[in-house]
Short mmCIF file of C-alpha atoms in Angstrom, two decimals:
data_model
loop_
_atom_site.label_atom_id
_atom_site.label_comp_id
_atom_site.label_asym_id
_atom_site.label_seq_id
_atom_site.Cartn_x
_atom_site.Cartn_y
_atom_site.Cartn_z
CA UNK N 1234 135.31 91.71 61.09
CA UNK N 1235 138.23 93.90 61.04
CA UNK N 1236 138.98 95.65 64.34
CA UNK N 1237 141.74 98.90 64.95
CA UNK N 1238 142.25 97.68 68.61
CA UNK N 1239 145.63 96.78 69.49
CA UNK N 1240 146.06 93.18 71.28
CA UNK N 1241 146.04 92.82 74.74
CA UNK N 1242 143.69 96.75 74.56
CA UNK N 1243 140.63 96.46 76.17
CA UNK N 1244 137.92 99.24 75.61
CA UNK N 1245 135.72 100.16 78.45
CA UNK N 1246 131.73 99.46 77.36
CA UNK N 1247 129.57 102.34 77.34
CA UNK N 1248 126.82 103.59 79.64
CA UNK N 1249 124.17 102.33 77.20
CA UNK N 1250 126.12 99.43 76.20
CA UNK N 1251 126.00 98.42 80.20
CA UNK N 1252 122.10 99.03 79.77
CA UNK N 1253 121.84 97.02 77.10
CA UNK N 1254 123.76 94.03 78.71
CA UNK N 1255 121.77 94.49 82.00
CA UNK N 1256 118.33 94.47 80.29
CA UNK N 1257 119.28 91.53 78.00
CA UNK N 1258 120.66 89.75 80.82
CA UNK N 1259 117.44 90.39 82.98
CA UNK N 1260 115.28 89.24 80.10
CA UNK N 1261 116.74 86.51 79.67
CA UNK N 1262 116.93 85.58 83.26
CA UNK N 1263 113.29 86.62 83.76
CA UNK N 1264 112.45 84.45 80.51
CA UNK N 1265 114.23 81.42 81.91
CA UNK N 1266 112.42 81.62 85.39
CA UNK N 1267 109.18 81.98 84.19
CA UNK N 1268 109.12 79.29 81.88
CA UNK N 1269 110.56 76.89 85.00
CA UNK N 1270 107.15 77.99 86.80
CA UNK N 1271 105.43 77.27 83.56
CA UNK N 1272 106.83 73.54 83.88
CA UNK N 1273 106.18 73.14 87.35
CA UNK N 1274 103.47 75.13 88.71
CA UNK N 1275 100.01 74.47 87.31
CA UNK N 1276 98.41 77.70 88.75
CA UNK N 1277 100.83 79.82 86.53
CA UNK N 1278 100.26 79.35 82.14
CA UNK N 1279 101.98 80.83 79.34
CA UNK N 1280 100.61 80.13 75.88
CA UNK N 1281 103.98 80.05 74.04
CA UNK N 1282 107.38 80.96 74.60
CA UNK N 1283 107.64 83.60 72.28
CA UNK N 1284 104.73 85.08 75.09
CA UNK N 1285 106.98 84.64 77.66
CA UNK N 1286 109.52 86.67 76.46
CA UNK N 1287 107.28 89.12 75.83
CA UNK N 1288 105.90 88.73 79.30
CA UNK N 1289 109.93 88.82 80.51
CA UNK N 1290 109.85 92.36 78.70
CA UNK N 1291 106.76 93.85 79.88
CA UNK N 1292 108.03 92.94 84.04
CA UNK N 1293 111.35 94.48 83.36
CA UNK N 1294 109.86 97.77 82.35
CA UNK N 1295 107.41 97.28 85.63
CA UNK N 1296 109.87 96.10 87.91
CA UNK N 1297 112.51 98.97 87.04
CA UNK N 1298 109.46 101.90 86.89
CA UNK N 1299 108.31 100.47 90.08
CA UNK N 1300 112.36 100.30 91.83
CA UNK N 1301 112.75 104.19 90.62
CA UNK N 1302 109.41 105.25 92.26
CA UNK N 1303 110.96 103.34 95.06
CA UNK N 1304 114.02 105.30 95.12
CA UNK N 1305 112.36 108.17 94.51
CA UNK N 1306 109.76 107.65 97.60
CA UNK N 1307 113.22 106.94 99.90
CA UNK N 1308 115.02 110.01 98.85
CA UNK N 1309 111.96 112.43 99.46
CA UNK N 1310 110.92 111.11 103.03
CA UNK N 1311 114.43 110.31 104.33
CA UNK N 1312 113.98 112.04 107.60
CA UNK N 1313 110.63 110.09 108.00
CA UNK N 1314 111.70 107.04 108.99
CA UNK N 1315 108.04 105.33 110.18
CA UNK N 1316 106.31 107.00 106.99
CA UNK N 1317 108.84 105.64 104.56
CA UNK N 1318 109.19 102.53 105.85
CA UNK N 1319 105.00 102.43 105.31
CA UNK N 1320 104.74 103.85 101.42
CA UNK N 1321 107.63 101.67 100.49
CA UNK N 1322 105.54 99.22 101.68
CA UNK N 1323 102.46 100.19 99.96
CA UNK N 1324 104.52 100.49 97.05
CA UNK N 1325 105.68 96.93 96.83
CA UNK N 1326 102.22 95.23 98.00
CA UNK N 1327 100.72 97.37 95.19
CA UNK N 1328 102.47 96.76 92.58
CA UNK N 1329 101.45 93.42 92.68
CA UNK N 1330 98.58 94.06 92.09
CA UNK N 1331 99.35 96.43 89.30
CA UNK N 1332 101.29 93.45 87.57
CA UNK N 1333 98.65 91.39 87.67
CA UNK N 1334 96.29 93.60 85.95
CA UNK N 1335 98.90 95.09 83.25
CA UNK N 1336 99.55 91.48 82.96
CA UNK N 1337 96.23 90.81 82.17
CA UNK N 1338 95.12 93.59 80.09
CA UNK N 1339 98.00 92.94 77.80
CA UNK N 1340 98.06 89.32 77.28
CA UNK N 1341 94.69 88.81 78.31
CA UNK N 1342 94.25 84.88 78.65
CA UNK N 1343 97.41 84.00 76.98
CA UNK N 1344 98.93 84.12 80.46
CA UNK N 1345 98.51 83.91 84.06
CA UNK N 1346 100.72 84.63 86.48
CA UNK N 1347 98.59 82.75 89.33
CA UNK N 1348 97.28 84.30 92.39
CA UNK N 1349 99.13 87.21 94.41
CA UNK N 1350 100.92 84.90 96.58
CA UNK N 1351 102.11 83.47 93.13
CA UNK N 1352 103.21 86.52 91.74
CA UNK N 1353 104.85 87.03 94.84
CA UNK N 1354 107.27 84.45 95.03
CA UNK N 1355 107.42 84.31 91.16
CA UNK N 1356 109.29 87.61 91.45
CA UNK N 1357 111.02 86.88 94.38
CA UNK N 1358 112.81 84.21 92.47
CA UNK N 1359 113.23 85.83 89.67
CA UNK N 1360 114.83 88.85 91.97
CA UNK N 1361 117.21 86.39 93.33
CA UNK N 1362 117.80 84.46 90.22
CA UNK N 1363 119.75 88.15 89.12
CA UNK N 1364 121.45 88.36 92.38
CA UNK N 1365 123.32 85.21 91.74
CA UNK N 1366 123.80 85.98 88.77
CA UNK N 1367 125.10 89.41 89.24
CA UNK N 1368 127.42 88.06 92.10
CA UNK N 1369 128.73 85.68 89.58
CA UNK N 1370 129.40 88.25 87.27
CA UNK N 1371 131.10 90.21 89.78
CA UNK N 1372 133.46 87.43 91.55
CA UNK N 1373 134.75 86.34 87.92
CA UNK N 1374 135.33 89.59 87.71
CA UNK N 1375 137.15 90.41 90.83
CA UNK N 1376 140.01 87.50 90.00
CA UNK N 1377 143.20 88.54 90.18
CA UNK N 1378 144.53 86.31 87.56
CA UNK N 1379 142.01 87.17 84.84
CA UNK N 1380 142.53 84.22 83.05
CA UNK N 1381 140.34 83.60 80.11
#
């Protein structure tokens, strides 16, 4: 591959070059942390990997539609501080639920994601699996020799 940059140039990635990164980077991450609860908790089964990935996919899309209606739900009742507080709630105990059954409906018996205490912590982990690996990102990042 032939390339017009310049050594020592660096180009700046692109909005949806940035999305792409982030949702490969979550899929991968989700991918990786649900086949570790394959291995070692009974209660949650995934037919094949290929399935899991899939599975990865379909909770990105859910976990990112259900963070915007989030957002959205914070922004429009920002002066209600009691009522907020209680749909945000709502909102995260019922989307549970709602991953469960998209879950199911999807992959039907190819995979199960355990009870709703299960799917709880599963994406609790997987929630805090992208933290670290976003603070990672960020403090190799943040060096002030840059060093390769």
């Amino acid at each position: 591959m032939s390339s017009d940059k310049k050594p020592g140039e660096t180009a700046s990635p692109s909005k949806r070059q940035l999305v792409f990164l982030s949702w490969t980077k979550d899929i991968l991450i989700y991918t990786t942390v649900l086949n570790l609860f394959v291995e070692f908790n009974p209660k949650i089964i995934i037919d094949s990997f290929t399935i899991s990935i899939f599975t990865a996919i379909l909770l990105k899309i859910l976990l990112e539609v259900i963070l915007k209606l989030e957002h959205k739900v914070a922004e429009a009742l920002k002066g209600f501080k009691f009522l907020r507080i209680l749909i945000m709630w709502l909102i995260l105990f019922g989307s549970k639920f709602l991953i469960l059954e998209l879950i199911d409906l999807v992959f039907g018996t190819h995979v199960n994601l355990g009870k709703f205490w299960d799917i709880i912590f599963l994406i609790i982990v997987m929630m805090i699996a992208r933290e670290v690996f976003q603070r990672i990102f960020h403090s190799l990042g943040n060096r002030k020799d840059n060093a390769a």
